[in-house]
Short mmCIF file of C-alpha atoms in Angstrom, two decimals:
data_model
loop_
_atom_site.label_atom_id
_atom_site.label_comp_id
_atom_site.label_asym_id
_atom_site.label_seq_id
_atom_site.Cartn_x
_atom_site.Cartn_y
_atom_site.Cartn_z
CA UNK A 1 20.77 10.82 20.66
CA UNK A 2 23.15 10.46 17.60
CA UNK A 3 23.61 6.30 18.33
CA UNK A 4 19.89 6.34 18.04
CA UNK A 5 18.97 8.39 14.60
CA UNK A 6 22.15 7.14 13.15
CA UNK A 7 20.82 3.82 12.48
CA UNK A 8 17.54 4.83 11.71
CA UNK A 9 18.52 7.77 9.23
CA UNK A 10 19.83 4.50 8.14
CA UNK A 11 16.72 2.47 7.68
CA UNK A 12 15.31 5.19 6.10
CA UNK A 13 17.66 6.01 3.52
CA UNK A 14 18.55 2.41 2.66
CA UNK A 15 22.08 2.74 4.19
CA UNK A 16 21.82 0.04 6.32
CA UNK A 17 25.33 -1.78 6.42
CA UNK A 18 27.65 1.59 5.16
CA UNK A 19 26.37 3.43 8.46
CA UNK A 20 28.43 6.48 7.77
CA UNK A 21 26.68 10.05 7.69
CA UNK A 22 28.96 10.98 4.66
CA UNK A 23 27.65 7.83 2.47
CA UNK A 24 24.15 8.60 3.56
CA UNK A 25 24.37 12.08 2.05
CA UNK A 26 25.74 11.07 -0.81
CA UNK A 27 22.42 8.46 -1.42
CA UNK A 28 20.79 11.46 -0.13
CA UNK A 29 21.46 13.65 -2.60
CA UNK A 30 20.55 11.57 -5.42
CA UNK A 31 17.63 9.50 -4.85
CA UNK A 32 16.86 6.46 -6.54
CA UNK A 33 14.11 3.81 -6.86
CA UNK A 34 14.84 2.65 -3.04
CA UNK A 35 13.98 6.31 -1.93
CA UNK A 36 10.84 6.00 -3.71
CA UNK A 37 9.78 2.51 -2.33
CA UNK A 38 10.83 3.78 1.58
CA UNK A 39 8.51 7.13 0.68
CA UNK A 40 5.69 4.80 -0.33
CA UNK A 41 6.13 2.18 2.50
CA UNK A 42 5.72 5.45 5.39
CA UNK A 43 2.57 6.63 3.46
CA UNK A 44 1.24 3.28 3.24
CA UNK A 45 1.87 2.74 7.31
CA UNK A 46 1.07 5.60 8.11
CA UNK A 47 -2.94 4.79 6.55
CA UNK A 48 -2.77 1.65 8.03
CA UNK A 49 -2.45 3.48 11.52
CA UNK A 50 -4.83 6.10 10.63
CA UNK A 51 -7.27 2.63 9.50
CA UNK A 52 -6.22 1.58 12.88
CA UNK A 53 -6.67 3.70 15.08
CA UNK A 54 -9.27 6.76 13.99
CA UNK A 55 -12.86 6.59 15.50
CA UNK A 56 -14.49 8.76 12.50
CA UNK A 57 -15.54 6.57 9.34
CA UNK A 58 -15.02 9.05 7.04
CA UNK A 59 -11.15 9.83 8.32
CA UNK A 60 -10.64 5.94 8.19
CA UNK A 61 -11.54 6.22 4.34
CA UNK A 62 -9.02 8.89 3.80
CA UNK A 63 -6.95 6.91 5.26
CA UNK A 64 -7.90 4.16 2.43
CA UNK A 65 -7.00 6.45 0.17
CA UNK A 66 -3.29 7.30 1.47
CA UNK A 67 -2.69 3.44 0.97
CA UNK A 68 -3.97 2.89 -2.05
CA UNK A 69 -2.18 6.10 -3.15
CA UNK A 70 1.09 4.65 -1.42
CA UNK A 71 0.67 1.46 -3.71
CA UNK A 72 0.62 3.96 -6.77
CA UNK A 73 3.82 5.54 -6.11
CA UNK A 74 5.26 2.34 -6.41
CA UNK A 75 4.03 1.01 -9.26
CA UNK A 76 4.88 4.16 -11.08
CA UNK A 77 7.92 4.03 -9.59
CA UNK A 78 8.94 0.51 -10.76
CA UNK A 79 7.36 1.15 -14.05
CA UNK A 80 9.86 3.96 -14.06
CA UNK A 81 12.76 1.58 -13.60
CA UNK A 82 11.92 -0.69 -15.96
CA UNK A 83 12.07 2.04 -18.50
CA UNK A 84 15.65 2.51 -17.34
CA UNK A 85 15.99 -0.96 -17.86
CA UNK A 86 14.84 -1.31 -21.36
CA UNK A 87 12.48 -3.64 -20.67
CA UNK A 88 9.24 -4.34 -22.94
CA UNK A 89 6.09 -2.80 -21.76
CA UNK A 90 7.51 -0.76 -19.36
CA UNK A 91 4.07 1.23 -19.23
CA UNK A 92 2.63 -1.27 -17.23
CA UNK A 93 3.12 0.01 -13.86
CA UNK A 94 1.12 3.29 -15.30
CA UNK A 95 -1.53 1.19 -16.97
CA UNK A 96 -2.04 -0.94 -13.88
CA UNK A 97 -2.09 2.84 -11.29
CA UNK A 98 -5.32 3.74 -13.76
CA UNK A 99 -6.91 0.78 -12.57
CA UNK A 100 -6.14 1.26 -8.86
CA UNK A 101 -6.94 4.87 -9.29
CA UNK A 102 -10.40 3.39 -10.70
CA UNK A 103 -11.18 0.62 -7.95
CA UNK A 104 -10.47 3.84 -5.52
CA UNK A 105 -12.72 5.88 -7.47
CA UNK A 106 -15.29 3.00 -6.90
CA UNK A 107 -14.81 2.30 -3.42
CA UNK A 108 -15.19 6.01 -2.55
CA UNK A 109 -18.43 5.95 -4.53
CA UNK A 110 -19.48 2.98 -2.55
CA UNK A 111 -18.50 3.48 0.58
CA UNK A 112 -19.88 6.86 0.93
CA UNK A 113 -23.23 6.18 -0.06
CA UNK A 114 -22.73 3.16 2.99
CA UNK A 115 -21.74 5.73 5.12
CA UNK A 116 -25.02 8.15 4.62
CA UNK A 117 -27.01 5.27 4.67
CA UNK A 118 -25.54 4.41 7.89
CA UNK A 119 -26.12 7.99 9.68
CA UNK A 120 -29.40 8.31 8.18
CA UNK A 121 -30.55 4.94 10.04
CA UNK A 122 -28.09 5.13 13.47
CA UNK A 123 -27.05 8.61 13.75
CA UNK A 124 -23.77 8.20 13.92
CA UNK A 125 -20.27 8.12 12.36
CA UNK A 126 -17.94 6.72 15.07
CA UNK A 127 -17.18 3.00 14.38
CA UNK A 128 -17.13 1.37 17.96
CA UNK A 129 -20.90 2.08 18.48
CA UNK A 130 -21.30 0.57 14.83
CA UNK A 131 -21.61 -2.70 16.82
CA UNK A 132 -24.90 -4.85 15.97
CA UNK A 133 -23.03 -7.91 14.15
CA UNK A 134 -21.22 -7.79 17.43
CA UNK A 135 -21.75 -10.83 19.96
CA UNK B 1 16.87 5.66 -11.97
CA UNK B 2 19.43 8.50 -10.66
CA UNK B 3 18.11 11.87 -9.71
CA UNK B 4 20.15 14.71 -9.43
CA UNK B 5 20.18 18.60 -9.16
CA UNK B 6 17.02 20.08 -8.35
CA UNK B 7 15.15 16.95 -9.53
CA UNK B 8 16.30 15.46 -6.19
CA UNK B 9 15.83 18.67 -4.19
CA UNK B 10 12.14 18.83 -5.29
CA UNK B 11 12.72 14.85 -4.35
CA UNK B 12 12.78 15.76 -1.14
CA UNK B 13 10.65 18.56 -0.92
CA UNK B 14 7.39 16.92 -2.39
CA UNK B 15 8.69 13.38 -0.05
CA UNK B 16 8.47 15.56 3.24
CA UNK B 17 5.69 17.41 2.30
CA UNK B 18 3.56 14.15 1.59
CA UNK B 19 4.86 12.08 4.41
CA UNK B 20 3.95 15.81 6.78
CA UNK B 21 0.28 16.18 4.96
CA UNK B 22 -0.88 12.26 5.15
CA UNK B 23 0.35 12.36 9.15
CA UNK B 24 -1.80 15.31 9.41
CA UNK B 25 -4.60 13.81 7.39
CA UNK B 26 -4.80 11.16 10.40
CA UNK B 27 -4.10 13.16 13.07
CA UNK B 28 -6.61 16.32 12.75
CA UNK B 29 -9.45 16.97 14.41
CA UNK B 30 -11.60 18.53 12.22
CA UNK B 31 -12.79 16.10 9.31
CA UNK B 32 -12.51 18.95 6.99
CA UNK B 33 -9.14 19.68 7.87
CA UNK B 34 -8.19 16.06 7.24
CA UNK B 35 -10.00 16.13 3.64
CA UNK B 36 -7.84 19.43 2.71
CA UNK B 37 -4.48 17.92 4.26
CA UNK B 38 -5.49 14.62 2.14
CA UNK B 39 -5.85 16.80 -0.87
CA UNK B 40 -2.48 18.57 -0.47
CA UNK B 41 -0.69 14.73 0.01
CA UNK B 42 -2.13 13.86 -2.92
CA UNK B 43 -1.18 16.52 -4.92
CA UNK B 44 2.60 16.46 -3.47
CA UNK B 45 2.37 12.41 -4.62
CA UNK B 46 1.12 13.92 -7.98
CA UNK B 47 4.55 16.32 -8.25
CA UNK B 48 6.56 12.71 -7.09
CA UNK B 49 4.61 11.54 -10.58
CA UNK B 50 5.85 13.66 -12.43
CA UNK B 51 9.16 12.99 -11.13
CA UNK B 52 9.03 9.57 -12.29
CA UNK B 53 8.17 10.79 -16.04
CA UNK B 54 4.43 9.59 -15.65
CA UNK B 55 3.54 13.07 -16.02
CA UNK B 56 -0.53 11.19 -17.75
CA UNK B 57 -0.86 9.35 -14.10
CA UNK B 58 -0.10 13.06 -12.35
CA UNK B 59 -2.81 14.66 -14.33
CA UNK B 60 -5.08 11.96 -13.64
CA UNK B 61 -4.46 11.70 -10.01
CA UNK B 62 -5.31 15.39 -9.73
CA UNK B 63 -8.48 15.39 -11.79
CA UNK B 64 -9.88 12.34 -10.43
CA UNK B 65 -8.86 12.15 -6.76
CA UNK B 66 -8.52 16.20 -5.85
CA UNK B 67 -10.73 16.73 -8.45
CA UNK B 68 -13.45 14.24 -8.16
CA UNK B 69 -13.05 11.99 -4.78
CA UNK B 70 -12.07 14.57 -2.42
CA UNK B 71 -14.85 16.74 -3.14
CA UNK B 72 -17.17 13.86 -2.76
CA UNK B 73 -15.78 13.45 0.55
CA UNK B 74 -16.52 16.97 1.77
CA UNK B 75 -19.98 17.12 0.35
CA UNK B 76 -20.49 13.82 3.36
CA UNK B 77 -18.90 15.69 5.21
CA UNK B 78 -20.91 18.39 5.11
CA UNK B 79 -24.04 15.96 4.92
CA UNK B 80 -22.85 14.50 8.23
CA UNK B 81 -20.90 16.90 9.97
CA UNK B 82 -21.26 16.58 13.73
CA UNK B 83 -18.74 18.72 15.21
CA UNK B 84 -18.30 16.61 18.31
CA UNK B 85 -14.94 16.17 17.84
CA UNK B 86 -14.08 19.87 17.56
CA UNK B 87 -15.98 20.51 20.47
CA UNK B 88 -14.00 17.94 22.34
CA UNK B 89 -17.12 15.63 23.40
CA UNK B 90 -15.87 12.93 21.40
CA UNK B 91 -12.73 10.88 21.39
CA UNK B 92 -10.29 11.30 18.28
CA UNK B 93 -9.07 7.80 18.21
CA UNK B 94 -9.60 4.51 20.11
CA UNK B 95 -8.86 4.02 23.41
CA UNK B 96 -5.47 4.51 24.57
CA UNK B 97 -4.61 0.60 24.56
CA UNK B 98 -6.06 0.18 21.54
CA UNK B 99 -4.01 2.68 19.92
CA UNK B 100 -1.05 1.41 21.62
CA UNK B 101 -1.70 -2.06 19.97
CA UNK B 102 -2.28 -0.42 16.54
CA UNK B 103 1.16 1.67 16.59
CA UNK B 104 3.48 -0.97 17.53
CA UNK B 105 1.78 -3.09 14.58
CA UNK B 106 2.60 -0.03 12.26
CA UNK B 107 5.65 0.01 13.93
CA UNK B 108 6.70 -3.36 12.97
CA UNK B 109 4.96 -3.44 9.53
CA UNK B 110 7.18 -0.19 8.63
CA UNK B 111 10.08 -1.45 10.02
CA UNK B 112 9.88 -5.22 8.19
CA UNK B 113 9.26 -3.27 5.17
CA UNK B 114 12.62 -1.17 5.21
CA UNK B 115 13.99 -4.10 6.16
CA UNK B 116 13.43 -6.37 3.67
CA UNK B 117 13.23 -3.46 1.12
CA UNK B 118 17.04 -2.47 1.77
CA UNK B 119 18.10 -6.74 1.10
CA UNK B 120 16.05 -6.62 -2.21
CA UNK B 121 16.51 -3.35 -3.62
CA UNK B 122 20.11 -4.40 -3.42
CA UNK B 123 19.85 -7.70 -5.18
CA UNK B 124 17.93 -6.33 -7.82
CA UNK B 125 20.66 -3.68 -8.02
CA UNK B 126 23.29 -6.51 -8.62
CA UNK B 127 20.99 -8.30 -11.21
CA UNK B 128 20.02 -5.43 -13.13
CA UNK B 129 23.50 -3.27 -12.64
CA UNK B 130 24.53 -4.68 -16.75
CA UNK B 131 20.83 -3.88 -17.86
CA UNK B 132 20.49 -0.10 -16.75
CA UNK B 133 24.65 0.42 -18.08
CA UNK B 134 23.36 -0.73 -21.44
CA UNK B 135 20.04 0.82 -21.34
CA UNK B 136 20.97 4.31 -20.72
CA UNK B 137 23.56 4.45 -23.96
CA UNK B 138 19.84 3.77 -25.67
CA UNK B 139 17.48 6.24 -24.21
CA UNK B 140 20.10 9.27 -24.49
CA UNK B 141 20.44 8.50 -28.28
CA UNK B 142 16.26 8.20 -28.10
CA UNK B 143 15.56 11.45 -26.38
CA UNK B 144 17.86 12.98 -28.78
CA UNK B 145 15.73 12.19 -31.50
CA UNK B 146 12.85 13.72 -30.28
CA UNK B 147 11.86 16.90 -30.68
CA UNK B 148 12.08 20.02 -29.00
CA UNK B 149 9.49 22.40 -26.96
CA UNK B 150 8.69 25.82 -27.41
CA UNK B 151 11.32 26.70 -24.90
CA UNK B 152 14.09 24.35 -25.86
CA UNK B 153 14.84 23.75 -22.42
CA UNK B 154 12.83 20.01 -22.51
CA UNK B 155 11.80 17.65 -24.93
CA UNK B 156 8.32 17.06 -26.13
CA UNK B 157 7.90 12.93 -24.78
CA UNK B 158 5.76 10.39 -25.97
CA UNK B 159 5.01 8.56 -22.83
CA UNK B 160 1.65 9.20 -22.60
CA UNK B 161 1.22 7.86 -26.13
CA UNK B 162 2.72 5.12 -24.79
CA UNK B 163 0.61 4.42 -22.10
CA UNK B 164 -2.64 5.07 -23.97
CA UNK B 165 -1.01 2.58 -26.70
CA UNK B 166 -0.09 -0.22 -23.84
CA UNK B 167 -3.87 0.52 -22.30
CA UNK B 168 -5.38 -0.14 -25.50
CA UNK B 169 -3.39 -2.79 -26.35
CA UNK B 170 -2.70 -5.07 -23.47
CA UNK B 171 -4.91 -4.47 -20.81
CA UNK B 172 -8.29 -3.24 -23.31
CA UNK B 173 -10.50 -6.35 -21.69
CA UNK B 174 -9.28 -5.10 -17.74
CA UNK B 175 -10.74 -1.46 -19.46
CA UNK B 176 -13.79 -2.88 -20.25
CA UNK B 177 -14.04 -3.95 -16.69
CA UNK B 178 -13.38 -1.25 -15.29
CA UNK B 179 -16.12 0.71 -17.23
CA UNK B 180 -18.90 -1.94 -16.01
CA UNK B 181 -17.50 -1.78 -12.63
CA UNK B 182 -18.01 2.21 -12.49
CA UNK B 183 -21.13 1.42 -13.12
CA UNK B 184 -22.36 -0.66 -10.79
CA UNK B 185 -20.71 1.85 -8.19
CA UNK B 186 -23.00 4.80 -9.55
CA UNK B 187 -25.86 2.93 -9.35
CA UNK B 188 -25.23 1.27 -6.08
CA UNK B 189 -24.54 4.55 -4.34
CA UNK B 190 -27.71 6.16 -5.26
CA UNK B 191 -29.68 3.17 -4.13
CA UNK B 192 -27.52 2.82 -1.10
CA UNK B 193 -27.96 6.74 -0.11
CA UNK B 194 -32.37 7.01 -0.92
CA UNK B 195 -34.43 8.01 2.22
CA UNK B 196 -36.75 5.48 2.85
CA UNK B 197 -39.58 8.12 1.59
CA UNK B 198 -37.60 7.96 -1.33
CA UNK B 199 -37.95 3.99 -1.50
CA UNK B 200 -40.75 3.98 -0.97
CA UNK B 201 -41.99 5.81 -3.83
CA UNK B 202 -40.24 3.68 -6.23
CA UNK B 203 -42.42 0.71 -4.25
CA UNK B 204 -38.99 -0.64 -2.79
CA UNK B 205 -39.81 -1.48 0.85
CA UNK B 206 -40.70 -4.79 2.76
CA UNK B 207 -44.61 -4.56 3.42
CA UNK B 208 -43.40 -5.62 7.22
CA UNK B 209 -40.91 -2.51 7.37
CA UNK B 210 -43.72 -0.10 5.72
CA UNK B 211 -46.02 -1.29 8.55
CA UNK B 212 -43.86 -0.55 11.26
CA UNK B 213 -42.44 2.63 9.79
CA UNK B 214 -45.96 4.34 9.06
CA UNK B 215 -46.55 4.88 12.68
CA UNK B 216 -44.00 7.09 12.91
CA UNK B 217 -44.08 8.62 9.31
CA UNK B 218 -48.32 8.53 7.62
CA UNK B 219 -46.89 10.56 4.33
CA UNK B 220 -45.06 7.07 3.49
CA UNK B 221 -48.77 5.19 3.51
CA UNK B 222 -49.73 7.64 1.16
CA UNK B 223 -46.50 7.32 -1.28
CA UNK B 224 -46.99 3.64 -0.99
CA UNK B 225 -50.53 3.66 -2.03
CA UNK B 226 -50.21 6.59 -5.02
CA UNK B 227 -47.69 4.19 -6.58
CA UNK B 228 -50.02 1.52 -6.64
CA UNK B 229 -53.08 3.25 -8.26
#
């Protein structure tokens, strides 16, 4: 059990090539950008599965919304690290997550209206029997 | 970017409790439930926010996606709700080989991304090790020099000014955009949602659609024809 979480812990927490459980405790306890960026990357996979493999329309655009919210948290996060950086315009990473916040905004709007449009005219919500462009 | 303290123990509180609520969000069977466990992802993705010092992108995310997206998603839900899948008539997710396909592509997708995160994130830590030494001597002396809150345990900040300032400034014609483009998606979902009663009393409908569709429905002849007198 412990060969198998060890490297994996690991993965998780950036560790890859120290390998030790002390080292990866130490990370642990103070976080940095890389935690942020692995936190991101799970909520971002984990809407692509949801995109994947969900049968209800209106689940799969929640699960829009995890990823685009997944690509937030790292902007904002490497906005943050620019700061640290000193770099010029750091803001951009927060200036650019208003934008994606907007487009999702949108795309809810949008793909709502699609979706009552859609169960007014088929009477139903489940995506494999949305199939007449299907051949 | 070092946390430490509590600032990493609410880290890893708000991580967990995002990474718990968003698997939830995809794995419940009620849509409703999936809509609240959404919400409280968001919300813990908010508190990472304000981790990272963007405390203007928290506010917004809570106003405008708990706030103003997530309740438009319960009102179709509640337009549309079916309850099969609470009742157990319908399937959750795909079939089983289907799913099967899907995780081991999430699988891999996650596992490249660690991957090639943990070479990167280590580079950039080599290039930019000089960078944050020197940068940090400047921001203590700056957040001395502003002033304090009520409470004196904080500083007041001015990074939303800053943002507002670099929104303005840089990205103003983006802005303008993204007004025109909110827009179009109000309008577009009220004439995506009408009934066709509806469209056709704003004279909207193919005559060849009309004809076929008063068989089953004669009040749409007569909203037809009152539109043209």
């Amino acid at each position: 059990m412990l060969t198998f979480t060890v490297p994996l812990l690991a993965l998780v927490l950036q560790e890859a090539d120290s390998g030790r459980l002390a080292l990866m405790e130490a990370t642990a306890r103070n976080p940095d950008l890389s935690k942020f960026l692995v936190i991101g990357a799970i909520l971002f996979t984990i809407g692509v599965a949801g995109v994947l493999t969900r049968r209800n329309i209106i689940v799969i655009f929640m699960s829009i919304e995890l990823i685009l919210n997944a690509a937030n948290l790292n902007f904002i996060a490497f906005s943050r690290y620019l700061q640290e950086t000193g770099n010029l315009n750091a803001v951009a990473g927060q200036v650019f997550s208003v934008f994606v916040i907007v487009v999702a905004a949108a795309e809810a709007a949008i793909g709502l209206g699609i979706v009552i449009a859609l169960y007014r005219n088929k009477e139903t919500i489940w995506v494999d029997e949305i199939d007449i462009l299907k051949w | 970017m070092v946390l430490s303290g509590w600032e990493a123990v609410f880290f890893w509180v708000f991580s967990i409790a995002a990474i718990l609520a968003g698997l939830l969000t995809v794995m419940a069977r009620n849509a409703v439930h999936s809509a609240l466990f959404l919400i409280s992802s968001l919300v813990s993705v908010a508190a990472l926010f304000i981790l990272l010092q963007a405390e203007f992108i928290a506010g917004v995310q809570i106003l405008v996606y708990v706030g103003g997206v997530m309740v438009l998603f319960l009102f179709v839900i509640m337009l549309v709700n079916v309850g099969a899948e609470e009742r157990g008539s319908e399937e959750l997710f795909h079939r089983p080989r289907q799913v099967i396909a899907s995780l081991i592509f999430c699988f891999l997708l996650a596992a490249g991304l660690l991957f090639a995160m943990n070479t990167g994130y280590r580079g950039l830590q080599k290039r930019d090790q000089a960078a944050l030494a020197a940068a940090q001597q400047q921001r203590q002396q700056r957040e001395q020099a502003l002033p304090a809150g009520a409470t004196g345990t904080a500083r007041i900040t001015n990074a939303t000014e800053q943002v507002g300032n670099s929104l303005y400034r840089f990205a103003s014609l983006p802005f303008e955009i993204a007004s025109v483009l909110l827009l179009v998606a109000i309008i577009g979902s009220v004439m995506l949602a009408r009934t066709l009663r509806q469209e056709a009393s704003a004279d909207d409908v193919a005559p060849e659609v009309l004809q076929e569709e008063k068989v089953a429905d004669p009040e749409l002849a007569k909203l037809a024809a009152t539109e043209q007198n």
